[in-house]
Tab-separated table of C-alpha atoms and ligand atoms in Angstrom:
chain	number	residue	atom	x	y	z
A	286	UNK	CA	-0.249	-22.485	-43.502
A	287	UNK	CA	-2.790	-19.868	-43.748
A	288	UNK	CA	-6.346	-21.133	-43.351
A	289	UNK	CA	-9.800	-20.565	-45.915
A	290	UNK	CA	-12.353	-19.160	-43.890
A	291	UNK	CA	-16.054	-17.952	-45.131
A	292	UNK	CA	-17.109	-15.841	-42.177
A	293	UNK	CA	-20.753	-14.868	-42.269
A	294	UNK	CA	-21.942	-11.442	-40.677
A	295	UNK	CA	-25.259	-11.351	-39.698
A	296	UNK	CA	-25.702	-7.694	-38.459
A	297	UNK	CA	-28.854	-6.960	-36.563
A	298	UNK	CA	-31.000	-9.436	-38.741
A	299	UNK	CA	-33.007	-12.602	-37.293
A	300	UNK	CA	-34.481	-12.248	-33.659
A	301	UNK	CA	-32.925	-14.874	-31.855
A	302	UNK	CA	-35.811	-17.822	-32.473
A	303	UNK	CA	-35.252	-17.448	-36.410
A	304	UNK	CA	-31.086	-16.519	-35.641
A	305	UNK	CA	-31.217	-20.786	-33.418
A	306	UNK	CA	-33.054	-22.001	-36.799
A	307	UNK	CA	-30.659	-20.391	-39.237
A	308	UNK	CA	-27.568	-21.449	-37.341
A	309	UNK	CA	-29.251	-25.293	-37.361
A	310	UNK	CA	-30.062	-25.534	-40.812
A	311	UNK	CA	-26.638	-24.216	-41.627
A	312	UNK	CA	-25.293	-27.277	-38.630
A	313	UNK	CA	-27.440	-29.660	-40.730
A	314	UNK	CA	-26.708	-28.673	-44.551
A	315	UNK	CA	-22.857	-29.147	-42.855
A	316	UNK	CA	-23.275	-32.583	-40.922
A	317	UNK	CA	-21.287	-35.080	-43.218
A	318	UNK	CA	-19.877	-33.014	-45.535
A	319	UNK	CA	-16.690	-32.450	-45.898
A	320	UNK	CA	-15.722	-28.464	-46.896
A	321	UNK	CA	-12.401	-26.841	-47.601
A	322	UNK	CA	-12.552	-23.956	-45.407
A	323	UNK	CA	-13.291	-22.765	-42.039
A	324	UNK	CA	-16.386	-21.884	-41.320
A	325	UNK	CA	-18.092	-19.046	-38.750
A	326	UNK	CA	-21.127	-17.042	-37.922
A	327	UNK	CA	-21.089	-13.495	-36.465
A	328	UNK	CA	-24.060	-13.512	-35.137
A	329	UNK	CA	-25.583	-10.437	-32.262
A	330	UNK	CA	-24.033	-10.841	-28.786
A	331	UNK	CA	-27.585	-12.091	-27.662
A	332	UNK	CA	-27.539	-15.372	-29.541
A	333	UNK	CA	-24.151	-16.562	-28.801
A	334	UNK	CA	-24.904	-18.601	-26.166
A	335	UNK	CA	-27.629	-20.210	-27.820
A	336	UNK	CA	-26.360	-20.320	-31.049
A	337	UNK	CA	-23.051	-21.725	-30.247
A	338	UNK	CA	-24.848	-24.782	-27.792
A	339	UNK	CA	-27.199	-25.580	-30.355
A	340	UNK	CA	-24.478	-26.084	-33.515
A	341	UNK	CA	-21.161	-28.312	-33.454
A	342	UNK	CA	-18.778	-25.650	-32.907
A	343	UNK	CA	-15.951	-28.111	-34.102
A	344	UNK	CA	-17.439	-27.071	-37.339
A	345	UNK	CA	-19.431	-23.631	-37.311
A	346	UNK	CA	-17.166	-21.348	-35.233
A	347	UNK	CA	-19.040	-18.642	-33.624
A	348	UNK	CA	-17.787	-14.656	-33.690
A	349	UNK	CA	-19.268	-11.663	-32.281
A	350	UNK	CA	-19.488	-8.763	-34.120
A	351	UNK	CA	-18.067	-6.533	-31.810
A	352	UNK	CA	-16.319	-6.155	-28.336
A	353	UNK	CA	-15.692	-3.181	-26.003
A	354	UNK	CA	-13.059	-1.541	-25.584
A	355	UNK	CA	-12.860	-2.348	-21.654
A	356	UNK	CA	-12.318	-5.298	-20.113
A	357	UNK	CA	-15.240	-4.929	-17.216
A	358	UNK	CA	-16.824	-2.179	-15.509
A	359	UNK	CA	-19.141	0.987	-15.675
A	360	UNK	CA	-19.830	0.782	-19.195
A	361	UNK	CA	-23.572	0.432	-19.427
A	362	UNK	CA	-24.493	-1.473	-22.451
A	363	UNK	CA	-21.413	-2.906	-23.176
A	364	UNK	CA	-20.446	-6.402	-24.158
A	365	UNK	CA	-16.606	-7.504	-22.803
A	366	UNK	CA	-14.488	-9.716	-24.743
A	367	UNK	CA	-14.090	-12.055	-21.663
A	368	UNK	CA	-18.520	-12.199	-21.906
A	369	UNK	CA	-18.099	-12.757	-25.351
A	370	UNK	CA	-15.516	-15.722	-24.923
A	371	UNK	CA	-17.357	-17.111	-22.027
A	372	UNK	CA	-20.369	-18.135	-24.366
A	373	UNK	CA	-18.420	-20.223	-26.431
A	374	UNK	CA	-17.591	-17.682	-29.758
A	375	UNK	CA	-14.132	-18.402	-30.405
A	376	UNK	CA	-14.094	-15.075	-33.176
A	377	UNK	CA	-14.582	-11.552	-32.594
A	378	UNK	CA	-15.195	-9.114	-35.972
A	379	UNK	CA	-14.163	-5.878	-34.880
A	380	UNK	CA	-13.552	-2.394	-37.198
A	381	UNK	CA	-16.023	-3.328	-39.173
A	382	UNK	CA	-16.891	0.049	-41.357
A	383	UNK	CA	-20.395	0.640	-40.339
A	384	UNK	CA	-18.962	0.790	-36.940
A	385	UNK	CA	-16.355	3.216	-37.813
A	386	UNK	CA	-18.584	5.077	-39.638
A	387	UNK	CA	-21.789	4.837	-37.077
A	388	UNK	CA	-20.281	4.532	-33.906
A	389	UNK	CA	-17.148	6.760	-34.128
A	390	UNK	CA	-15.203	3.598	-33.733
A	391	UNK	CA	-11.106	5.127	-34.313
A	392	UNK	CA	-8.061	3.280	-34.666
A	393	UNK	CA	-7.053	3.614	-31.354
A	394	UNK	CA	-10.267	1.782	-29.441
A	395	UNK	CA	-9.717	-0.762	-32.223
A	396	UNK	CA	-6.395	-1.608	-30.794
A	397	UNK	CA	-7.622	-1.795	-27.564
A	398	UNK	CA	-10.568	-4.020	-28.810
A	399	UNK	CA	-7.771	-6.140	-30.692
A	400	UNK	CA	-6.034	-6.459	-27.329
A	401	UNK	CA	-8.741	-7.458	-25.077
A	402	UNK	CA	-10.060	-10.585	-27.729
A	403	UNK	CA	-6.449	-11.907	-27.678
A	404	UNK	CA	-6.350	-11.686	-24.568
A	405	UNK	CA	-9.162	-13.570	-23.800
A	406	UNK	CA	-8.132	-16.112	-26.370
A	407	UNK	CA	-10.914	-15.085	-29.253
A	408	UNK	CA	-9.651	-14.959	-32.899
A	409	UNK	CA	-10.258	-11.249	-33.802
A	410	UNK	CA	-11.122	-10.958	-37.886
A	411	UNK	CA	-10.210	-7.368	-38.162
A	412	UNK	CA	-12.353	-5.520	-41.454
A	413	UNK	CA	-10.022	-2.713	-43.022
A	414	UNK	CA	-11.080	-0.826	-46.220
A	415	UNK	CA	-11.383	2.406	-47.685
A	416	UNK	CA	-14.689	4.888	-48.979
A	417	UNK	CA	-15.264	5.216	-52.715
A	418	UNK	CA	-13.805	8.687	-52.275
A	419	UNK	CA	-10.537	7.509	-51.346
A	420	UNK	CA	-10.268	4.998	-54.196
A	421	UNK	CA	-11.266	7.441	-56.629
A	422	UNK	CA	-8.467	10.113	-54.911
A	423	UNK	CA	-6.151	6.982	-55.509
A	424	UNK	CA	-5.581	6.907	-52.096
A	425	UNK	CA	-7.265	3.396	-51.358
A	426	UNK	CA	-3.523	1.855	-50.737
A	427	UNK	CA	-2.326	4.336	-47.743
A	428	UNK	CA	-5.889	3.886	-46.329
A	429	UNK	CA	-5.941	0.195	-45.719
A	430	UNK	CA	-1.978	0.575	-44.682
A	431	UNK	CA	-2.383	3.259	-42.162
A	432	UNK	CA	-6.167	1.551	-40.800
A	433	UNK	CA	-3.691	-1.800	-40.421
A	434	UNK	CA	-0.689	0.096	-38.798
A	435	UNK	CA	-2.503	2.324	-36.538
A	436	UNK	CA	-4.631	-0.666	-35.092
A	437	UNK	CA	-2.355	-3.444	-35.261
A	438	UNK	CA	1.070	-2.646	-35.540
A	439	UNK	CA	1.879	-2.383	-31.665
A	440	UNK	CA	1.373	-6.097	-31.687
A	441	UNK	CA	4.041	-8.842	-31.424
A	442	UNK	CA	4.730	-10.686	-34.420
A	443	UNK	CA	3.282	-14.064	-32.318
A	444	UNK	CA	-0.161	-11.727	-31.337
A	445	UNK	CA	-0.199	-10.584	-34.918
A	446	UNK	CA	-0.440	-14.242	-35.865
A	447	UNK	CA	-3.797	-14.855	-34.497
A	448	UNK	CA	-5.390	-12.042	-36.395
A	449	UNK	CA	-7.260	-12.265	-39.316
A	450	UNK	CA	-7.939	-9.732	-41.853
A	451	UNK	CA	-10.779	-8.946	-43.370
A	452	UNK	CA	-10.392	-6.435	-46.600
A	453	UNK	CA	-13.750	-4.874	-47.085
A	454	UNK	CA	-14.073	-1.634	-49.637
A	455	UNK	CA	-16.559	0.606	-47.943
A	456	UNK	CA	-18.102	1.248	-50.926
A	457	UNK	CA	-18.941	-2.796	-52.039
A	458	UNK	CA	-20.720	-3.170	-48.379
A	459	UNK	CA	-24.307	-4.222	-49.274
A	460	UNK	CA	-24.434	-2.433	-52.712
A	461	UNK	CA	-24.364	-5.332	-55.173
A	462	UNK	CA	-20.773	-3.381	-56.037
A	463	UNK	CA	-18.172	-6.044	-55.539
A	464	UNK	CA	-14.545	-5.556	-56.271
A	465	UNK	CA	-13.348	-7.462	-59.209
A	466	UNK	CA	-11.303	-10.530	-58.287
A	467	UNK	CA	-8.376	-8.446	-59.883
A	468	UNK	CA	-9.112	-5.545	-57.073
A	469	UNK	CA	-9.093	-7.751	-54.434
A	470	UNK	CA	-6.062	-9.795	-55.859
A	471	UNK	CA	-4.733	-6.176	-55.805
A	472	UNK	CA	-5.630	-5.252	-52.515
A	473	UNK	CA	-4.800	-8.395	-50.691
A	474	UNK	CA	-1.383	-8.582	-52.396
A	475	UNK	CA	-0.267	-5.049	-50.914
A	476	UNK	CA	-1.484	-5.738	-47.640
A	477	UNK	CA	0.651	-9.160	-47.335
A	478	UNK	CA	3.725	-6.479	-48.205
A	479	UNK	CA	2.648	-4.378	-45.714
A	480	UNK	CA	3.108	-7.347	-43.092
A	481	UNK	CA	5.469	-8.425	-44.774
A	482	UNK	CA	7.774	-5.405	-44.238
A	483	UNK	CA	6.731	-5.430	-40.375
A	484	UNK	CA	6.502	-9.038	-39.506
A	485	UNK	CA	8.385	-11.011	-42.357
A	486	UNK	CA	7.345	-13.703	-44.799
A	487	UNK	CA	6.468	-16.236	-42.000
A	488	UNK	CA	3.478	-13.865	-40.968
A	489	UNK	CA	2.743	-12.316	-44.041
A	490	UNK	CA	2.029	-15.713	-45.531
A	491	UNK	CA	0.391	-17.684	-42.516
A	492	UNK	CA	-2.236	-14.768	-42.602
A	493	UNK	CA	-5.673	-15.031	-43.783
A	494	UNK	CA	-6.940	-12.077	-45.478
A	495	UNK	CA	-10.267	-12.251	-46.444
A	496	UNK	CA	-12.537	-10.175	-49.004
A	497	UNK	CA	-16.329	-8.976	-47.781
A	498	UNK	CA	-18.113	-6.860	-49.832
A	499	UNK	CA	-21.325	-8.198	-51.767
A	500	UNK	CA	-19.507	-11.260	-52.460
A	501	UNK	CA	-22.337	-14.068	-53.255
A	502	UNK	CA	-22.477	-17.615	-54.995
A	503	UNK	CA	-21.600	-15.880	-58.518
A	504	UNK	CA	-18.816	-14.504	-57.705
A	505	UNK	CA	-16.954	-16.606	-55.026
A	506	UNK	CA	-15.523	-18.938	-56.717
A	507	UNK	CA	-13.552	-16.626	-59.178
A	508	UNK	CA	-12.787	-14.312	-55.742
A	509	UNK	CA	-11.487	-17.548	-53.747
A	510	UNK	CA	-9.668	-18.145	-57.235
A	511	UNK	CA	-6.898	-15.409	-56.526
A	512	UNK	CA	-3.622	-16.498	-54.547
A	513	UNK	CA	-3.489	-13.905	-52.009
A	514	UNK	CA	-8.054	-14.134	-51.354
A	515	UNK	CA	-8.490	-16.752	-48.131
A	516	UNK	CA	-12.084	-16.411	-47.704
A	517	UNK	CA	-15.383	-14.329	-47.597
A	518	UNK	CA	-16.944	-11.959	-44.948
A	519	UNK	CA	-20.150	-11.990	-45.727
A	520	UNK	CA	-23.397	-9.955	-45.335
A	521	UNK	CA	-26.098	-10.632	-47.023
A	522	UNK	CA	-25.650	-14.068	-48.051
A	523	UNK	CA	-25.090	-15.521	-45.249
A	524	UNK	CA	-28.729	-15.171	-44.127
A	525	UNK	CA	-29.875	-17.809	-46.301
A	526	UNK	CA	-28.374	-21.290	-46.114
A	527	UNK	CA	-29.077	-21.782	-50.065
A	528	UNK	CA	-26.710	-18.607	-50.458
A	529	UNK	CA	-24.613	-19.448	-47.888
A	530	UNK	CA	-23.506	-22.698	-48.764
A	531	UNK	CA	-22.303	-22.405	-52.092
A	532	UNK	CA	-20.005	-19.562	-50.976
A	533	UNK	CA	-18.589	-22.320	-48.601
A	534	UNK	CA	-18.591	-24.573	-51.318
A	535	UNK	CA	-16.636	-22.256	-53.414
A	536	UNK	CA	-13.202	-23.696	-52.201
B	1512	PEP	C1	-20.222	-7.166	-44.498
B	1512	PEP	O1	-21.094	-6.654	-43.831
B	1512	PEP	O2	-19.155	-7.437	-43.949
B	1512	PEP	C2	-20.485	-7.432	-45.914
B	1512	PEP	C3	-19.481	-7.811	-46.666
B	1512	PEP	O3	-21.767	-7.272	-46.353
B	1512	PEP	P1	-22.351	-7.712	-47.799
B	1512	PEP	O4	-21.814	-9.061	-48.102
B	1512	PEP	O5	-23.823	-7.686	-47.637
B	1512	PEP	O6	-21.854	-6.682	-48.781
């Protein structure tokens, strides 16, 4: 069965003293409670290491929030998916739209990107999602479905089963603008066709597709509400335990 799973993203916030004491507090508001969903930090590559040996990863899994597109080499400034695994992330977020849209990331480095975190045994939650000008050209659909096939759809059916999605309309990213539950619902429910039509039920059901986009502790619970909504990427709120935790606590 497909998992629940509130992801936070951290971006480039917290230097990595005040990233160790935000990734405690969230170990300690966790410690003896008992939640009904996966939980994970994407945190910058710096404070992996020391994030993930200062937490109980059995609880808080640890992602990166991006990989390159190599595995090793002349590539000054880049982070490898084998680094990234070998300080004890088990998650990678990768297509995330501010780096599509900031760091020319294209479909076809994402696949590579995909390819290197499963093959180095990270759990890659890959964002998809279209610009406001595509929704409003009605064209929000064959967005998402070509960003998923272009990426993703080289994969085996057993690779594609360690991928989670992450459905994230450009144009809710840090605005206050979230989808309605009934966009998302809409949203998520297409792309479970999508894999359904290249994978079958069996994958289309077992994956977790998860909404980001200025989700907060208002509007989880009716988000996590919808049958085909797993989970949360989230921004914002996830820099604060107090808002953090009752996204968690949403399911
Ligand atoms: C994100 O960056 O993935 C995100 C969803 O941000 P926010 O929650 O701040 O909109």
């Amino acid at each position: 069965m497909r998992k629940n799973i509130v992801a936070g993203n951290w971006k480039m916030n917290n230097n990595l003293q005040e990233g160790i004491a935000l990734a405690k507090e969230l170990n300690a508001a966790l410690a003896g409670k008992t939640v009904n969903c996966d939980v994970v930090i994407g945190t910058p590559f710096i404070h992996l290491a020391s994030v993930a040996s200062a937490i109980d990863t059995g609880k808080i899994g640890v992602a990166a929030q991006n990989c390159a597109d190599k595995a090793s080499g002349a590539y000054t400034g880049e982070v490898s998916a084998e680094m990234v695994a070998s300080t004890g992330a088990k998650y990678v977020i990768l297509g995330h739209s501010e780096r599509r849209a900031y760091y020319g990331e294209n479909p076809e480095m994402l696949k590579e990107k995909t390819l290197l975190a499963l093959a180095n045994g990270l759990t890659p939650i890959f964002c998809i999602g279209e610009m406001l000008e595509e929704r409003e050209a009605g064209e929000h659909f064959n967005i998402v479905k070509w960003q998923i096939e272009e990426s993703l759809f080289d994969l085996s059916a057993k690779e594609f089963g360690k991928i989670v999605l992450a459905y994230e309309p450009v144009w809710a990213i840090g605005t206050g603008k979230t989808a309605t539950a009934d966009q998302a619902q809409e949203m998520h429910a297409f792309i479970r066709d999508v894999l359904d039509g290249k994978y079958g039920k069996d994958v289309s059901d077992n994956t977790s597709i998860l909404y980001g986009g200025s989700a907060n502790a208002a509007n989880a619970k009716e988000l996590f509400s919808k049958p085909d909504v797993d989970g949360g990427l989230i921004g914002g709120a996830s820099l604060g335990v107090d808002r953090f935790m009752p996204i968690i606590e949403a399911f």
